[in-house]
CSV table of C-alpha atoms in Angstrom, one decimal:
chain,number,residue,atom,x,y,z
A,881,MET,CA,-71.8,29.4,-27.2
A,882,GLU,CA,-70.3,29.0,-30.6
A,883,ILE,CA,-72.1,26.5,-32.8
A,884,ASN,CA,-69.8,24.6,-35.2
A,885,VAL,CA,-70.3,22.2,-38.0
A,886,THR,CA,-68.9,18.9,-37.0
A,887,SER,CA,-69.9,16.9,-40.1
A,888,ILE,CA,-71.6,17.1,-43.5
A,889,ASN,CA,-72.8,13.7,-44.5
A,890,GLN,CA,-73.8,13.3,-48.1
A,891,THR,CA,-75.5,10.0,-49.2
A,892,PHE,CA,-76.1,8.8,-52.7
A,893,ASP,CA,-78.7,6.7,-54.5
A,894,ASN,CA,-78.0,3.9,-56.9
A,895,ALA,CA,-77.5,6.4,-59.8
A,896,GLU,CA,-74.8,8.1,-57.7
A,897,GLN,CA,-77.0,11.2,-57.3
A,898,THR,CA,-77.0,12.9,-53.8
A,899,SER,CA,-80.1,11.7,-52.0
A,900,GLN,CA,-79.6,13.4,-48.7
A,901,ILE,CA,-77.3,15.9,-47.0
A,902,ILE,CA,-77.2,15.9,-43.2
A,903,VAL,CA,-75.3,18.6,-41.3
A,904,THR,CA,-74.3,18.0,-37.7
A,905,LEU,CA,-74.0,21.2,-35.7
A,906,ASN,CA,-72.7,21.2,-32.1
A,907,GLY,CA,-71.7,23.7,-29.5
A,908,ASN,CA,-70.4,23.8,-25.9
A,909,THR,CA,-69.9,26.7,-23.6
A,910,SER,CA,-66.4,27.5,-22.4
A,911,ASP,CA,-67.5,28.5,-18.9
A,912,TYR,CA,-67.6,24.9,-17.6
A,913,SER,CA,-71.4,25.1,-17.0
A,914,GLY,CA,-71.9,22.0,-19.1
A,915,ASP,CA,-74.3,23.8,-21.5
A,916,TYR,CA,-74.4,22.4,-25.0
A,917,LEU,CA,-76.4,22.2,-28.2
A,918,SER,CA,-76.4,19.1,-30.5
A,919,SER,CA,-78.4,19.0,-33.7
A,920,ASN,CA,-78.8,17.3,-37.1
A,921,VAL,CA,-80.2,19.4,-39.9
A,922,SER,CA,-81.1,18.0,-43.4
A,923,VAL,CA,-80.4,20.2,-46.4
A,924,THR,CA,-82.7,19.3,-49.3
A,925,SER,CA,-83.0,20.4,-52.9
A,926,LYS,CA,-85.9,22.7,-51.8
A,927,ASP,CA,-83.4,24.6,-49.6
A,928,LEU,CA,-80.9,25.3,-52.5
A,929,PRO,CA,-80.5,28.4,-54.5
A,930,ASP,CA,-81.9,28.3,-58.1
A,931,GLY,CA,-79.5,26.6,-60.5
A,932,THR,CA,-77.9,24.5,-57.8
A,933,SER,CA,-78.3,20.8,-57.1
A,934,LEU,CA,-77.4,18.6,-54.2
A,935,ASP,CA,-74.5,17.3,-56.3
A,936,ASN,CA,-72.9,20.7,-57.1
A,937,VAL,CA,-73.5,22.8,-54.0
A,938,LEU,CA,-70.4,24.0,-52.1
A,939,ASP,CA,-69.8,23.1,-48.4
A,940,GLY,CA,-70.0,26.8,-47.4
A,941,VAL,CA,-73.5,27.1,-48.9
A,942,ILE,CA,-74.5,23.8,-47.2
A,943,GLU,CA,-73.3,25.2,-43.9
A,944,THR,CA,-75.1,28.5,-44.4
A,945,LEU,CA,-78.4,26.8,-45.3
A,946,ALA,CA,-78.1,24.4,-42.3
A,947,ARG,CA,-77.5,27.3,-39.9
A,948,LYS,CA,-80.5,29.2,-41.3
A,949,LYS,CA,-82.6,26.1,-41.0
A,950,LEU,CA,-81.5,25.6,-37.4
A,951,GLU,CA,-82.4,29.2,-36.6
A,952,ALA,CA,-85.9,28.6,-38.2
A,953,TYR,CA,-86.3,25.5,-36.1
A,954,THR,CA,-85.7,27.3,-32.8
A,955,THR,CA,-88.0,30.2,-33.8
A,956,GLY,CA,-91.0,28.0,-34.4
A,957,THR,CA,-90.7,25.5,-37.3
A,958,MET,CA,-89.8,22.7,-35.1
A,959,PRO,CA,-91.7,21.9,-31.9
A,960,ILE,CA,-89.2,22.4,-29.0
A,961,ARG,CA,-90.2,21.1,-25.6
A,962,VAL,CA,-88.6,21.2,-22.2
A,963,SER,CA,-87.6,17.8,-21.0
A,964,SER,CA,-86.3,18.8,-17.5
A,965,ILE,CA,-85.7,21.7,-15.2
A,966,ASP,CA,-83.1,21.2,-12.4
A,967,ARG,CA,-82.9,23.9,-9.7
A,968,VAL,CA,-79.4,23.8,-8.3
A,969,TYR,CA,-79.0,25.0,-4.7
A,970,ASP,CA,-76.0,26.7,-3.2
A,971,GLN,CA,-75.2,24.6,-0.2
A,972,GLN,CA,-74.0,27.5,1.9
A,973,THR,CA,-76.8,30.0,1.3
A,974,LYS,CA,-79.5,27.3,0.8
A,975,LEU,CA,-80.8,29.4,-2.1
A,976,ILE,CA,-81.1,28.5,-5.8
A,977,ALA,CA,-77.8,29.3,-7.5
A,978,ASN,CA,-79.0,28.5,-11.0
A,979,VAL,CA,-81.5,26.5,-13.0
A,980,VAL,CA,-80.5,24.0,-15.7
A,981,VAL,CA,-83.1,23.4,-18.4
A,982,SER,CA,-82.9,20.6,-21.0
A,983,LEU,CA,-84.7,21.2,-24.3
A,984,VAL,CA,-85.4,18.7,-27.1
A,985,GLY,CA,-87.0,18.9,-30.5
A,986,ASN,CA,-87.4,16.7,-33.5
A,987,LEU,CA,-89.3,16.7,-36.8
A,988,THR,CA,-91.6,13.9,-37.5
A,989,ASP,CA,-91.3,14.2,-41.3
A,990,GLY,CA,-88.7,11.4,-41.6
A,991,SER,CA,-85.7,13.8,-42.0
A,992,GLY,CA,-84.2,12.9,-38.7
A,993,ASP,CA,-83.7,16.5,-37.9
A,994,TYR,CA,-83.4,17.1,-34.1
A,995,ILE,CA,-82.2,19.6,-31.5
A,996,ASN,CA,-80.9,18.6,-28.0
A,997,CYS,CA,-79.9,21.4,-25.8
A,998,ARG,CA,-78.9,22.1,-22.2
A,999,THR,CA,-78.8,25.7,-20.9
A,1000,THR,CA,-78.2,27.2,-17.6
A,1001,ILE,CA,-80.2,30.1,-16.3
A,1002,SER,CA,-78.3,32.3,-13.9
A,1003,LYS,CA,-79.4,35.3,-11.8
A,1004,GLU,CA,-78.2,37.6,-14.6
A,1005,ASP,CA,-80.7,36.0,-17.0
A,1006,LEU,CA,-83.7,36.8,-14.8
A,1007,PRO,CA,-85.9,39.8,-15.4
A,1008,SER,CA,-84.9,42.6,-13.2
A,1009,ASP,CA,-88.0,42.4,-11.0
A,1010,LYS,CA,-87.7,38.6,-10.5
A,1011,THR,CA,-85.7,36.2,-8.2
A,1012,PHE,CA,-85.4,32.5,-8.4
A,1013,ALA,CA,-87.8,32.2,-5.5
A,1014,ILE,CA,-90.7,33.7,-7.4
A,1015,MET,CA,-90.0,32.0,-10.8
A,1016,THR,CA,-92.2,29.2,-12.0
A,1017,ALA,CA,-91.5,26.3,-14.3
A,1018,ALA,CA,-93.4,28.2,-17.0
A,1019,ASP,CA,-91.1,31.2,-16.5
A,1020,PHE,CA,-88.0,29.0,-16.8
A,1021,LYS,CA,-89.3,27.4,-20.0
A,1022,VAL,CA,-89.7,30.9,-21.6
A,1023,LEU,CA,-86.2,31.9,-20.6
A,1024,ALA,CA,-84.6,28.7,-21.8
A,1025,LYS,CA,-86.3,28.8,-25.2
A,1026,ALA,CA,-85.3,32.5,-25.6
A,1027,LYS,CA,-81.7,31.5,-24.8
A,1028,LEU,CA,-81.9,28.8,-27.5
A,1029,VAL,CA,-83.2,31.2,-30.1
A,1030,GLU,CA,-80.4,33.7,-29.2
A,1031,VAL,CA,-77.6,31.1,-29.5
A,1032,THR,CA,-78.8,29.8,-32.9
A,1033,LYS,CA,-79.3,33.3,-34.4
A,1034,VAL,CA,-77.6,33.7,-37.7
A,1035,ALA,CA,-75.7,37.0,-38.0
């Protein structure tokens, strides 16, 4: 899945100084699975390189900072929880064909930063010694969170 910036929203205070920058990052898979990632990430003055302010930072720097922050969120700085696990059965074989896991996370610091993700776990994602029949919800949670970390990894 390719994660793209879909907007950079810069808001200003009464003195026309930037008060907030919110970057929206979204991605969809091209394999028609319906997998997606949607997120808002705030870039604050604490995130900026020395000598830079929210008013003179370039969009490319904002994007890089937002991507790094998104990666940090998925690796532990934002609580991410599983909201649902859907086992999808093949109607001919009567066996689980894949498992769809929905993940959500949000910060409670007032930033509005969030992650909403849907990921499909296929047979190829399972450990070599496992099948869907012997996987638990806890196992699917671990796999889904690992896939989220992988898709948000900054090169």
